[in-house]
mmCIF file with all atom_site columns, C-alpha atoms in Angstrom:
data_model
loop_
_atom_site.group_PDB
_atom_site.id
_atom_site.type_symbol
_atom_site.label_atom_id
_atom_site.label_alt_id
_atom_site.label_comp_id
_atom_site.label_asym_id
_atom_site.label_entity_id
_atom_site.label_seq_id
_atom_site.pdbx_PDB_ins_code
_atom_site.Cartn_x
_atom_site.Cartn_y
_atom_site.Cartn_z
_atom_site.occupancy
_atom_site.B_iso_or_equiv
_atom_site.pdbx_formal_charge
_atom_site.auth_seq_id
_atom_site.auth_comp_id
_atom_site.auth_asym_id
_atom_site.auth_atom_id
_atom_site.pdbx_PDB_model_num
ATOM 1   C CA . MET A 1 1   ? 60.084  26.829   112.344 1.00 58.00 ? 1   MET A CA 1
ATOM 2   C CA . SER A 1 2   ? 60.372  30.597   111.918 1.00 74.00 ? 2   SER A CA 1
ATOM 3   C CA . ASP A 1 3   ? 58.172  33.537   110.994 1.00 84.00 ? 3   ASP A CA 1
ATOM 4   C CA . TYR A 1 4   ? 58.934  35.940   108.166 1.00 87.00 ? 4   TYR A CA 1
ATOM 5   C CA . THR A 1 5   ? 60.229  39.326   109.330 1.00 86.00 ? 5   THR A CA 1
ATOM 6   C CA . LYS A 1 6   ? 60.665  42.124   106.784 1.00 88.00 ? 6   LYS A CA 1
ATOM 7   C CA . SER A 1 7   ? 64.155  43.558   106.798 1.00 89.00 ? 7   SER A CA 1
ATOM 8   C CA . THR A 1 8   ? 63.504  46.728   104.701 1.00 90.00 ? 8   THR A CA 1
ATOM 9   C CA . ASN A 1 9   ? 60.627  49.161   105.067 1.00 90.00 ? 9   ASN A CA 1
ATOM 10  C CA . PHE A 1 10  ? 60.065  49.965   101.426 1.00 89.00 ? 10  PHE A CA 1
ATOM 11  C CA . ALA A 1 11  ? 57.105  52.311   102.111 1.00 91.00 ? 11  ALA A CA 1
ATOM 12  C CA . THR A 1 12  ? 59.274  54.874   103.897 1.00 90.00 ? 12  THR A CA 1
ATOM 13  C CA . LYS A 1 13  ? 61.411  55.334   100.771 1.00 89.00 ? 13  LYS A CA 1
ATOM 14  C CA . ASP A 1 14  ? 58.486  57.065   99.020  1.00 89.00 ? 14  ASP A CA 1
ATOM 15  C CA . ASN A 1 15  ? 58.617  59.919   101.544 1.00 90.00 ? 15  ASN A CA 1
ATOM 16  C CA . LEU A 1 16  ? 62.281  60.658   100.949 1.00 90.00 ? 16  LEU A CA 1
ATOM 17  C CA . SER A 1 17  ? 63.320  63.554   98.760  1.00 91.00 ? 17  SER A CA 1
ATOM 18  C CA . SER A 1 18  ? 64.688  63.030   95.284  1.00 89.00 ? 18  SER A CA 1
ATOM 19  C CA . GLY A 1 19  ? 68.391  62.450   95.282  1.00 89.00 ? 19  GLY A CA 1
ATOM 20  C CA . ASN A 1 20  ? 68.414  60.815   98.714  1.00 92.00 ? 20  ASN A CA 1
ATOM 21  C CA . PRO A 1 21  ? 70.409  57.623   98.270  1.00 89.00 ? 21  PRO A CA 1
ATOM 22  C CA . LEU A 1 22  ? 68.060  55.770   100.645 1.00 89.00 ? 22  LEU A CA 1
ATOM 23  C CA . LYS A 1 23  ? 65.185  56.401   98.244  1.00 88.00 ? 23  LYS A CA 1
ATOM 24  C CA . ILE A 1 24  ? 66.682  53.897   95.883  1.00 90.00 ? 24  ILE A CA 1
ATOM 25  C CA . VAL A 1 25  ? 65.478  50.259   96.151  1.00 90.00 ? 25  VAL A CA 1
ATOM 26  C CA . LYS A 1 26  ? 68.554  48.102   96.047  1.00 91.00 ? 26  LYS A CA 1
ATOM 27  C CA . GLY A 1 27  ? 68.777  44.608   94.644  1.00 92.00 ? 27  GLY A CA 1
ATOM 28  C CA . THR A 1 28  ? 70.426  43.376   97.852  1.00 93.00 ? 28  THR A CA 1
ATOM 29  C CA . GLU A 1 29  ? 67.421  44.554   99.837  1.00 91.00 ? 29  GLU A CA 1
ATOM 30  C CA . ILE A 1 30  ? 65.053  42.656   97.574  1.00 92.00 ? 30  ILE A CA 1
ATOM 31  C CA . ASP A 1 31  ? 67.301  39.596   97.701  1.00 93.00 ? 31  ASP A CA 1
ATOM 32  C CA . THR A 1 32  ? 67.341  39.677   101.493 1.00 92.00 ? 32  THR A CA 1
ATOM 33  C CA . GLU A 1 33  ? 63.555  39.850   101.637 1.00 91.00 ? 33  GLU A CA 1
ATOM 34  C CA . PHE A 1 34  ? 63.122  36.897   99.284  1.00 92.00 ? 34  PHE A CA 1
ATOM 35  C CA . ASN A 1 35  ? 65.593  34.864   101.332 1.00 91.00 ? 35  ASN A CA 1
ATOM 36  C CA . ASN A 1 36  ? 63.684  35.649   104.510 1.00 90.00 ? 36  ASN A CA 1
ATOM 37  C CA . ILE A 1 37  ? 60.424  34.610   102.871 1.00 91.00 ? 37  ILE A CA 1
ATOM 38  C CA . ALA A 1 38  ? 61.926  31.387   101.521 1.00 91.00 ? 38  ALA A CA 1
ATOM 39  C CA . THR A 1 39  ? 63.322  30.436   104.929 1.00 89.00 ? 39  THR A CA 1
ATOM 40  C CA . ALA A 1 40  ? 60.006  31.078   106.678 1.00 89.00 ? 40  ALA A CA 1
ATOM 41  C CA . ILE A 1 41  ? 58.059  29.020   104.139 1.00 88.00 ? 41  ILE A CA 1
ATOM 42  C CA . ALA A 1 42  ? 60.532  26.129   104.212 1.00 86.00 ? 42  ALA A CA 1
ATOM 43  C CA . THR A 1 43  ? 60.347  25.811   107.987 1.00 84.00 ? 43  THR A CA 1
ATOM 44  C CA . LYS A 1 44  ? 56.545  26.015   108.312 1.00 85.00 ? 44  LYS A CA 1
ATOM 45  C CA . ALA A 1 45  ? 54.417  22.845   108.726 1.00 84.00 ? 45  ALA A CA 1
ATOM 46  C CA . ASP A 1 46  ? 52.411  21.818   105.705 1.00 85.00 ? 46  ASP A CA 1
ATOM 47  C CA . LEU A 1 47  ? 48.614  21.883   105.814 1.00 86.00 ? 47  LEU A CA 1
ATOM 48  C CA . ALA A 1 48  ? 48.495  18.239   104.689 1.00 89.00 ? 48  ALA A CA 1
ATOM 49  C CA . SER A 1 49  ? 50.329  15.688   106.871 1.00 88.00 ? 49  SER A CA 1
ATOM 50  C CA . PRO A 1 50  ? 52.254  18.339   108.848 1.00 85.00 ? 50  PRO A CA 1
ATOM 51  C CA . THR A 1 51  ? 55.321  17.516   110.919 1.00 84.00 ? 51  THR A CA 1
ATOM 52  C CA . PHE A 1 52  ? 55.427  19.473   114.172 1.00 82.00 ? 52  PHE A CA 1
ATOM 53  C CA . THR A 1 53  ? 58.474  20.251   116.295 1.00 82.00 ? 53  THR A CA 1
ATOM 54  C CA . GLY A 1 54  ? 58.900  21.897   119.674 1.00 83.00 ? 54  GLY A CA 1
ATOM 55  C CA . THR A 1 55  ? 55.756  22.081   121.826 1.00 85.00 ? 55  THR A CA 1
ATOM 56  C CA . PRO A 1 56  ? 52.655  22.473   119.625 1.00 79.00 ? 56  PRO A CA 1
ATOM 57  C CA . THR A 1 57  ? 49.587  24.007   121.277 1.00 81.00 ? 57  THR A CA 1
ATOM 58  C CA . LEU A 1 58  ? 45.938  23.589   120.355 1.00 74.00 ? 58  LEU A CA 1
ATOM 59  C CA . PRO A 1 59  ? 43.549  26.511   120.083 1.00 72.00 ? 59  PRO A CA 1
ATOM 60  C CA . THR A 1 60  ? 41.592  27.359   123.197 1.00 69.00 ? 60  THR A CA 1
ATOM 61  C CA . GLY A 1 61  ? 37.834  27.169   123.352 1.00 61.00 ? 61  GLY A CA 1
ATOM 62  C CA . THR A 1 62  ? 35.285  24.397   122.763 1.00 56.00 ? 62  THR A CA 1
ATOM 63  C CA . ILE A 1 63  ? 35.538  21.945   119.906 1.00 54.00 ? 63  ILE A CA 1
ATOM 64  C CA . ALA A 1 64  ? 32.437  22.386   117.802 1.00 54.00 ? 64  ALA A CA 1
ATOM 65  C CA . THR A 1 65  ? 31.280  18.758   117.654 1.00 73.00 ? 65  THR A CA 1
ATOM 66  C CA . THR A 1 66  ? 31.543  15.621   119.817 1.00 66.00 ? 66  THR A CA 1
ATOM 67  C CA . GLN A 1 67  ? 31.418  12.262   118.069 1.00 71.00 ? 67  GLN A CA 1
ATOM 68  C CA . SER A 1 68  ? 28.762  9.714    119.008 1.00 73.00 ? 68  SER A CA 1
ATOM 69  C CA . ALA A 1 69  ? 29.737  6.813    121.269 1.00 67.00 ? 69  ALA A CA 1
ATOM 70  C CA . GLY A 1 70  ? 29.492  4.327    118.404 1.00 72.00 ? 70  GLY A CA 1
ATOM 71  C CA . ASN A 1 71  ? 31.737  6.255    116.007 1.00 77.00 ? 71  ASN A CA 1
ATOM 72  C CA . SER A 1 72  ? 34.574  3.997    114.821 1.00 78.00 ? 72  SER A CA 1
ATOM 73  C CA . THR A 1 73  ? 36.253  6.452    112.422 1.00 79.00 ? 73  THR A CA 1
ATOM 74  C CA . THR A 1 74  ? 39.648  8.110    112.897 1.00 78.00 ? 74  THR A CA 1
ATOM 75  C CA . ALA A 1 75  ? 38.037  11.343   114.137 1.00 76.00 ? 75  ALA A CA 1
ATOM 76  C CA . LEU A 1 76  ? 39.618  12.855   117.247 1.00 76.00 ? 76  LEU A CA 1
ATOM 77  C CA . ALA A 1 77  ? 37.946  11.784   120.502 1.00 77.00 ? 77  ALA A CA 1
ATOM 78  C CA . THR A 1 78  ? 37.120  14.340   123.163 1.00 80.00 ? 78  THR A CA 1
ATOM 79  C CA . THR A 1 79  ? 36.833  13.487   126.839 1.00 81.00 ? 79  THR A CA 1
ATOM 80  C CA . ALA A 1 80  ? 33.073  13.756   126.405 1.00 82.00 ? 80  ALA A CA 1
ATOM 81  C CA . PHE A 1 81  ? 33.247  11.112   123.671 1.00 82.00 ? 81  PHE A CA 1
ATOM 82  C CA . VAL A 1 82  ? 35.273  8.778    125.869 1.00 82.00 ? 82  VAL A CA 1
ATOM 83  C CA . GLN A 1 83  ? 32.887  9.136    128.803 1.00 84.00 ? 83  GLN A CA 1
ATOM 84  C CA . ALA A 1 84  ? 29.887  8.627    126.523 1.00 85.00 ? 84  ALA A CA 1
ATOM 85  C CA . ALA A 1 85  ? 31.456  5.412    125.222 1.00 84.00 ? 85  ALA A CA 1
ATOM 86  C CA . LEU A 1 86  ? 32.123  4.147    128.764 1.00 86.00 ? 86  LEU A CA 1
ATOM 87  C CA . ALA A 1 87  ? 28.617  5.077    129.863 1.00 90.00 ? 87  ALA A CA 1
ATOM 88  C CA . THR A 1 88  ? 27.268  2.979    126.996 1.00 89.00 ? 88  THR A CA 1
ATOM 89  C CA . MET A 1 89  ? 29.310  0.036    128.243 1.00 91.00 ? 89  MET A CA 1
ATOM 90  C CA . TYR A 1 90  ? 28.065  0.505    131.817 1.00 94.00 ? 90  TYR A CA 1
ATOM 91  C CA . PRO A 1 91  ? 24.388  1.554    131.731 1.00 95.00 ? 91  PRO A CA 1
ATOM 92  C CA . VAL A 1 92  ? 22.410  1.946    134.953 1.00 96.00 ? 92  VAL A CA 1
ATOM 93  C CA . GLY A 1 93  ? 22.148  -1.472   136.619 1.00 95.00 ? 93  GLY A CA 1
ATOM 94  C CA . SER A 1 94  ? 25.541  -2.681   135.389 1.00 96.00 ? 94  SER A CA 1
ATOM 95  C CA . ILE A 1 95  ? 28.027  -4.385   137.704 1.00 96.00 ? 95  ILE A CA 1
ATOM 96  C CA . TYR A 1 96  ? 31.653  -3.204   137.780 1.00 96.00 ? 96  TYR A CA 1
ATOM 97  C CA . THR A 1 97  ? 34.309  -5.488   139.298 1.00 96.00 ? 97  THR A CA 1
ATOM 98  C CA . ASN A 1 98  ? 37.929  -4.879   140.197 1.00 96.00 ? 98  ASN A CA 1
ATOM 99  C CA . ALA A 1 99  ? 40.359  -7.442   141.589 1.00 95.00 ? 99  ALA A CA 1
ATOM 100 C CA . SER A 1 100 ? 42.728  -4.956   143.252 1.00 96.00 ? 100 SER A CA 1
ATOM 101 C CA . VAL A 1 101 ? 41.395  -1.373   143.449 1.00 96.00 ? 101 VAL A CA 1
ATOM 102 C CA . SER A 1 102 ? 38.598  -0.473   145.854 1.00 96.00 ? 102 SER A CA 1
ATOM 103 C CA . THR A 1 103 ? 38.063  3.066    144.484 1.00 97.00 ? 103 THR A CA 1
ATOM 104 C CA . ASN A 1 104 ? 34.471  3.978    143.588 1.00 97.00 ? 104 ASN A CA 1
ATOM 105 C CA . PRO A 1 105 ? 33.985  3.707    139.789 1.00 96.00 ? 105 PRO A CA 1
ATOM 106 C CA . ALA A 1 106 ? 32.551  7.228    139.770 1.00 95.00 ? 106 ALA A CA 1
ATOM 107 C CA . THR A 1 107 ? 36.115  8.380    140.434 1.00 95.00 ? 107 THR A CA 1
ATOM 108 C CA . LEU A 1 108 ? 37.808  5.841    138.169 1.00 93.00 ? 108 LEU A CA 1
ATOM 109 C CA . LEU A 1 109 ? 35.480  6.247    135.169 1.00 91.00 ? 109 LEU A CA 1
ATOM 110 C CA . GLY A 1 110 ? 34.372  9.823    135.724 1.00 91.00 ? 110 GLY A CA 1
ATOM 111 C CA . PHE A 1 111 ? 30.611  9.279    135.507 1.00 92.00 ? 111 PHE A CA 1
ATOM 112 C CA . GLY A 1 112 ? 27.613  7.709    137.214 1.00 94.00 ? 112 GLY A CA 1
ATOM 113 C CA . THR A 1 113 ? 26.529  6.940    140.751 1.00 97.00 ? 113 THR A CA 1
ATOM 114 C CA . TRP A 1 114 ? 27.824  3.630    142.089 1.00 97.00 ? 114 TRP A CA 1
ATOM 115 C CA . THR A 1 115 ? 27.150  1.679    145.286 1.00 97.00 ? 115 THR A CA 1
ATOM 116 C CA . ALA A 1 116 ? 29.018  -1.287   146.749 1.00 97.00 ? 116 ALA A CA 1
ATOM 117 C CA . PHE A 1 117 ? 27.295  -4.517   145.709 1.00 96.00 ? 117 PHE A CA 1
ATOM 118 C CA . GLY A 1 118 ? 26.937  -8.148   146.782 1.00 94.00 ? 118 GLY A CA 1
ATOM 119 C CA . ALA A 1 119 ? 29.072  -8.201   149.927 1.00 93.00 ? 119 ALA A CA 1
ATOM 120 C CA . GLY A 1 120 ? 29.765  -11.854  150.780 1.00 91.00 ? 120 GLY A CA 1
ATOM 121 C CA . LEU A 1 121 ? 27.551  -13.137  147.946 1.00 91.00 ? 121 LEU A CA 1
ATOM 122 C CA . VAL A 1 122 ? 28.169  -14.821  144.609 1.00 91.00 ? 122 VAL A CA 1
ATOM 123 C CA . MET A 1 123 ? 26.049  -14.074  141.518 1.00 92.00 ? 123 MET A CA 1
ATOM 124 C CA . VAL A 1 124 ? 23.797  -16.577  139.730 1.00 91.00 ? 124 VAL A CA 1
ATOM 125 C CA . GLY A 1 125 ? 22.071  -16.223  136.360 1.00 93.00 ? 125 GLY A CA 1
ATOM 126 C CA . PHE A 1 126 ? 18.374  -15.375  136.055 1.00 93.00 ? 126 PHE A CA 1
ATOM 127 C CA . ASP A 1 127 ? 16.175  -18.461  135.573 1.00 93.00 ? 127 ASP A CA 1
ATOM 128 C CA . SER A 1 128 ? 12.459  -17.879  135.014 1.00 94.00 ? 128 SER A CA 1
ATOM 129 C CA . GLY A 1 129 ? 11.778  -21.590  135.473 1.00 94.00 ? 129 GLY A CA 1
ATOM 130 C CA . ASN A 1 130 ? 13.225  -21.784  138.981 1.00 92.00 ? 130 ASN A CA 1
ATOM 131 C CA . ALA A 1 131 ? 11.442  -20.050  141.854 1.00 92.00 ? 131 ALA A CA 1
ATOM 132 C CA . LEU A 1 132 ? 14.778  -19.480  143.583 1.00 90.00 ? 132 LEU A CA 1
ATOM 133 C CA . PHE A 1 133 ? 16.229  -17.468  140.666 1.00 91.00 ? 133 PHE A CA 1
ATOM 134 C CA . ASP A 1 134 ? 13.222  -15.946  138.860 1.00 93.00 ? 134 ASP A CA 1
ATOM 135 C CA . THR A 1 135 ? 13.532  -12.416  140.323 1.00 94.00 ? 135 THR A CA 1
ATOM 136 C CA . VAL A 1 136 ? 16.492  -10.076  139.780 1.00 92.00 ? 136 VAL A CA 1
ATOM 137 C CA . GLY A 1 137 ? 18.079  -9.199   143.117 1.00 91.00 ? 137 GLY A CA 1
ATOM 138 C CA . GLU A 1 138 ? 16.635  -12.250  144.880 1.00 91.00 ? 138 GLU A CA 1
ATOM 139 C CA . GLU A 1 139 ? 18.872  -13.621  147.616 1.00 90.00 ? 139 GLU A CA 1
ATOM 140 C CA . GLY A 1 140 ? 19.030  -17.077  149.145 1.00 88.00 ? 140 GLY A CA 1
ATOM 141 C CA . GLY A 1 141 ? 21.219  -19.864  150.398 1.00 84.00 ? 141 GLY A CA 1
ATOM 142 C CA . SER A 1 142 ? 23.019  -20.243  153.698 1.00 80.00 ? 142 SER A CA 1
ATOM 143 C CA . ALA A 1 143 ? 26.699  -20.412  154.504 1.00 76.00 ? 143 ALA A CA 1
ATOM 144 C CA . ASN A 1 144 ? 26.093  -21.956  157.908 1.00 76.00 ? 144 ASN A CA 1
ATOM 145 C CA . ALA A 1 145 ? 23.414  -24.598  157.260 1.00 67.00 ? 145 ALA A CA 1
ATOM 146 C CA . ILE A 1 146 ? 24.284  -27.774  159.167 1.00 62.00 ? 146 ILE A CA 1
ATOM 147 C CA . VAL A 1 147 ? 24.090  -31.266  157.734 1.00 62.00 ? 147 VAL A CA 1
ATOM 148 C CA . VAL A 1 148 ? 23.248  -33.152  160.932 1.00 58.00 ? 148 VAL A CA 1
ATOM 149 C CA . SER A 1 149 ? 25.443  -36.117  161.832 1.00 61.00 ? 149 SER A CA 1
ATOM 150 C CA . HIS A 1 150 ? 23.297  -39.236  161.835 1.00 62.00 ? 150 HIS A CA 1
ATOM 151 C CA . THR A 1 151 ? 23.427  -43.045  161.843 1.00 66.00 ? 151 THR A CA 1
ATOM 152 C CA . HIS A 1 152 ? 21.093  -45.642  160.343 1.00 62.00 ? 152 HIS A CA 1
ATOM 153 C CA . ASP A 1 153 ? 21.402  -48.974  162.191 1.00 62.00 ? 153 ASP A CA 1
ATOM 154 C CA . THR A 1 154 ? 19.055  -51.868  161.383 1.00 63.00 ? 154 THR A CA 1
ATOM 155 C CA . THR A 1 155 ? 19.682  -55.338  162.842 1.00 62.00 ? 155 THR A CA 1
ATOM 156 C CA . VAL A 1 156 ? 17.651  -58.516  162.164 1.00 60.00 ? 156 VAL A CA 1
ATOM 157 C CA . ASN A 1 157 ? 18.524  -61.585  164.244 1.00 61.00 ? 157 ASN A CA 1
ATOM 158 C CA . ASP A 1 158 ? 17.231  -65.190  164.060 1.00 60.00 ? 158 ASP A CA 1
ATOM 159 C CA . SER A 1 159 ? 18.572  -67.171  166.986 1.00 61.00 ? 159 SER A CA 1
ATOM 160 C CA . GLY A 1 160 ? 17.464  -70.563  165.572 1.00 61.00 ? 160 GLY A CA 1
ATOM 161 C CA . HIS A 1 161 ? 14.323  -72.693  165.669 1.00 59.00 ? 161 HIS A CA 1
ATOM 162 C CA . THR A 1 162 ? 13.149  -76.318  165.869 1.00 62.00 ? 162 THR A CA 1
ATOM 163 C CA . HIS A 1 163 ? 10.330  -78.200  164.091 1.00 58.00 ? 163 HIS A CA 1
ATOM 164 C CA . THR A 1 164 ? 8.841   -81.081  166.198 1.00 59.00 ? 164 THR A CA 1
ATOM 165 C CA . GLY A 1 165 ? 6.210   -83.641  165.106 1.00 57.00 ? 165 GLY A CA 1
ATOM 166 C CA . ASN A 1 166 ? 4.349   -86.316  167.184 1.00 56.00 ? 166 ASN A CA 1
ATOM 167 C CA . VAL A 1 167 ? 2.356   -89.448  166.149 1.00 52.00 ? 167 VAL A CA 1
ATOM 168 C CA . ILE A 1 168 ? -0.029  -90.421  168.937 1.00 53.00 ? 168 ILE A CA 1
ATOM 169 C CA . GLY A 1 169 ? -1.965  -93.694  169.337 1.00 52.00 ? 169 GLY A CA 1
ATOM 170 C CA . SER A 1 170 ? -3.562  -95.322  172.456 1.00 52.00 ? 170 SER A CA 1
ATOM 171 C CA . LEU A 1 171 ? -4.709  -98.779  173.661 1.00 49.00 ? 171 LEU A CA 1
ATOM 172 C CA . SER A 1 172 ? -7.285  -99.008  176.381 1.00 54.00 ? 172 SER A CA 1
ATOM 173 C CA . GLY A 1 173 ? -9.546  -101.800 177.705 1.00 51.00 ? 173 GLY A CA 1
ATOM 174 C CA . SER A 1 174 ? -9.331  -104.944 179.847 1.00 51.00 ? 174 SER A CA 1
ATOM 175 C CA . GLY A 1 175 ? -8.240  -107.331 177.206 1.00 50.00 ? 175 GLY A CA 1
ATOM 176 C CA . GLY A 1 176 ? -5.061  -107.519 175.265 1.00 49.00 ? 176 GLY A CA 1
ATOM 177 C CA . LEU A 1 177 ? -4.817  -106.979 171.604 1.00 49.00 ? 177 LEU A CA 1
ATOM 178 C CA . GLU A 1 178 ? -4.492  -110.712 171.070 1.00 53.00 ? 178 GLU A CA 1
ATOM 179 C CA . GLU A 1 179 ? -7.904  -111.221 172.642 1.00 52.00 ? 179 GLU A CA 1
ATOM 180 C CA . GLY A 1 180 ? -9.535  -108.667 170.404 1.00 54.00 ? 180 GLY A CA 1
ATOM 181 C CA . GLY A 1 181 ? -10.425 -106.305 173.117 1.00 54.00 ? 181 GLY A CA 1
ATOM 182 C CA . GLY A 1 182 ? -9.305  -102.800 174.044 1.00 54.00 ? 182 GLY A CA 1
ATOM 183 C CA . THR A 1 183 ? -8.255  -99.793  172.024 1.00 57.00 ? 183 THR A CA 1
ATOM 184 C CA . PRO A 1 184 ? -4.634  -99.290  171.045 1.00 57.00 ? 184 PRO A CA 1
ATOM 185 C CA . ASN A 1 185 ? -2.903  -96.186  172.267 1.00 55.00 ? 185 ASN A CA 1
ATOM 186 C CA . TRP A 1 186 ? 0.461   -95.470  170.668 1.00 52.00 ? 186 TRP A CA 1
ATOM 187 C CA . GLN A 1 187 ? 2.612   -92.366  171.163 1.00 52.00 ? 187 GLN A CA 1
ATOM 188 C CA . PHE A 1 188 ? 5.727   -91.395  169.216 1.00 48.00 ? 188 PHE A CA 1
ATOM 189 C CA . GLY A 1 189 ? 7.667   -88.211  169.482 1.00 51.00 ? 189 GLY A CA 1
ATOM 190 C CA . ASN A 1 190 ? 10.289  -87.000  167.025 1.00 51.00 ? 190 ASN A CA 1
ATOM 191 C CA . ASN A 1 191 ? 11.902  -83.726  165.944 1.00 49.00 ? 191 ASN A CA 1
ATOM 192 C CA . ILE A 1 192 ? 11.188  -83.528  162.224 1.00 51.00 ? 192 ILE A CA 1
ATOM 193 C CA . ALA A 1 193 ? 13.817  -80.842  161.683 1.00 52.00 ? 193 ALA A CA 1
ATOM 194 C CA . SER A 1 194 ? 15.971  -78.722  163.855 1.00 53.00 ? 194 SER A CA 1
ATOM 195 C CA . ALA A 1 195 ? 18.223  -75.823  162.672 1.00 55.00 ? 195 ALA A CA 1
ATOM 196 C CA . THR A 1 196 ? 19.853  -72.787  164.172 1.00 52.00 ? 196 THR A CA 1
ATOM 197 C CA . THR A 1 197 ? 20.450  -69.761  161.919 1.00 53.00 ? 197 THR A CA 1
ATOM 198 C CA . GLY A 1 198 ? 21.584  -66.188  162.501 1.00 52.00 ? 198 GLY A CA 1
ATOM 199 C CA . ILE A 1 199 ? 20.813  -63.123  160.276 1.00 57.00 ? 199 ILE A CA 1
ATOM 200 C CA . SER A 1 200 ? 22.262  -59.716  161.048 1.00 58.00 ? 200 SER A CA 1
ATOM 201 C CA . VAL A 1 201 ? 21.923  -56.583  158.782 1.00 57.00 ? 201 VAL A CA 1
ATOM 202 C CA . THR A 1 202 ? 23.476  -53.260  159.788 1.00 60.00 ? 202 THR A CA 1
ATOM 203 C CA . ASN A 1 203 ? 23.362  -50.049  157.673 1.00 62.00 ? 203 ASN A CA 1
ATOM 204 C CA . SER A 1 204 ? 25.342  -47.059  158.888 1.00 62.00 ? 204 SER A CA 1
ATOM 205 C CA . SER A 1 205 ? 25.999  -43.568  157.448 1.00 62.00 ? 205 SER A CA 1
ATOM 206 C CA . THR A 1 206 ? 27.104  -40.269  158.965 1.00 63.00 ? 206 THR A CA 1
ATOM 207 C CA . GLY A 1 207 ? 27.050  -36.590  157.921 1.00 63.00 ? 207 GLY A CA 1
ATOM 208 C CA . SER A 1 208 ? 29.316  -33.634  158.727 1.00 62.00 ? 208 SER A CA 1
ATOM 209 C CA . SER A 1 209 ? 28.405  -30.575  160.761 1.00 62.00 ? 209 SER A CA 1
ATOM 210 C CA . GLY A 1 210 ? 30.090  -27.196  160.870 1.00 63.00 ? 210 GLY A CA 1
ATOM 211 C CA . THR A 1 211 ? 29.903  -23.434  160.291 1.00 72.00 ? 211 THR A CA 1
ATOM 212 C CA . ASN A 1 212 ? 30.899  -22.170  156.803 1.00 73.00 ? 212 ASN A CA 1
ATOM 213 C CA . ALA A 1 213 ? 30.691  -25.725  155.417 1.00 71.00 ? 213 ALA A CA 1
ATOM 214 C CA . ASN A 1 214 ? 28.466  -24.910  152.420 1.00 74.00 ? 214 ASN A CA 1
ATOM 215 C CA . TYR A 1 215 ? 30.602  -22.509  150.326 1.00 78.00 ? 215 TYR A CA 1
ATOM 216 C CA . GLN A 1 216 ? 31.403  -23.239  146.702 1.00 81.00 ? 216 GLN A CA 1
ATOM 217 C CA . PRO A 1 217 ? 34.929  -22.423  145.403 1.00 85.00 ? 217 PRO A CA 1
ATOM 218 C CA . TYR A 1 218 ? 35.178  -18.609  145.243 1.00 89.00 ? 218 TYR A CA 1
ATOM 219 C CA . ILE A 1 219 ? 37.472  -15.608  144.746 1.00 92.00 ? 219 ILE A CA 1
ATOM 220 C CA . THR A 1 220 ? 36.996  -12.203  146.370 1.00 95.00 ? 220 THR A CA 1
ATOM 221 C CA . VAL A 1 221 ? 36.775  -9.008   144.273 1.00 96.00 ? 221 VAL A CA 1
ATOM 222 C CA . TYR A 1 222 ? 35.377  -5.485   144.675 1.00 97.00 ? 222 TYR A CA 1
ATOM 223 C CA . MET A 1 223 ? 31.912  -5.169   143.124 1.00 97.00 ? 223 MET A CA 1
ATOM 224 C CA . TRP A 1 224 ? 29.912  -1.991   142.409 1.00 97.00 ? 224 TRP A CA 1
ATOM 225 C CA . LYS A 1 225 ? 26.452  -1.470   140.914 1.00 97.00 ? 225 LYS A CA 1
ATOM 226 C CA . ARG A 1 226 ? 25.605  1.627    138.903 1.00 97.00 ? 226 ARG A CA 1
ATOM 227 C CA . THR A 1 227 ? 22.436  3.200    140.308 1.00 96.00 ? 227 THR A CA 1
ATOM 228 C CA . GLY A 1 228 ? 22.433  6.541    138.489 1.00 95.00 ? 228 GLY A CA 1
#
């Protein structure tokens, strides 16, 4: 890409005296000028779909307009546009997470005020129907709650038992039965039923105790909350 540079100063020829050979405009001079102009034009970038070479530079100063964050056209994006778009993605109250970099998002994203968030805690969704989760920022749960070891032991024993029945009669008086006197007295003893049984019922269950026994499966990341 080159600029046009005039080879002959035609205006100075007018000041020369008549008969001076330099006062004459020569065809070679004109030809040289047209060649210079043609070369300059041929190596300049077009206004439409230009092709640049070398190290192009942009004009200094402030670009007149900045596109809105929701603009999806092919317009050029300024740094202000990019930051506005990111700020829309992360409004105040948003949570930013990173699985490897601990740098404050204010430095990474270039905007906002961010504070470390949720150290040692996992997040749970808002639930207006559950008193444990019906307020944003509410905390609860315990990593170290202990499920006490315990045993239930119930035993019922029957060592056996006997059923006994007696039939009792008596005979009293001076005369014998054959004489029609006296009162009979008879006694019989017998075990109607006798059985020995044993019943034993034992229920047993135990729990586990220990610190850090209540965690769900988890993965550790850096978390930040935008506060401004």
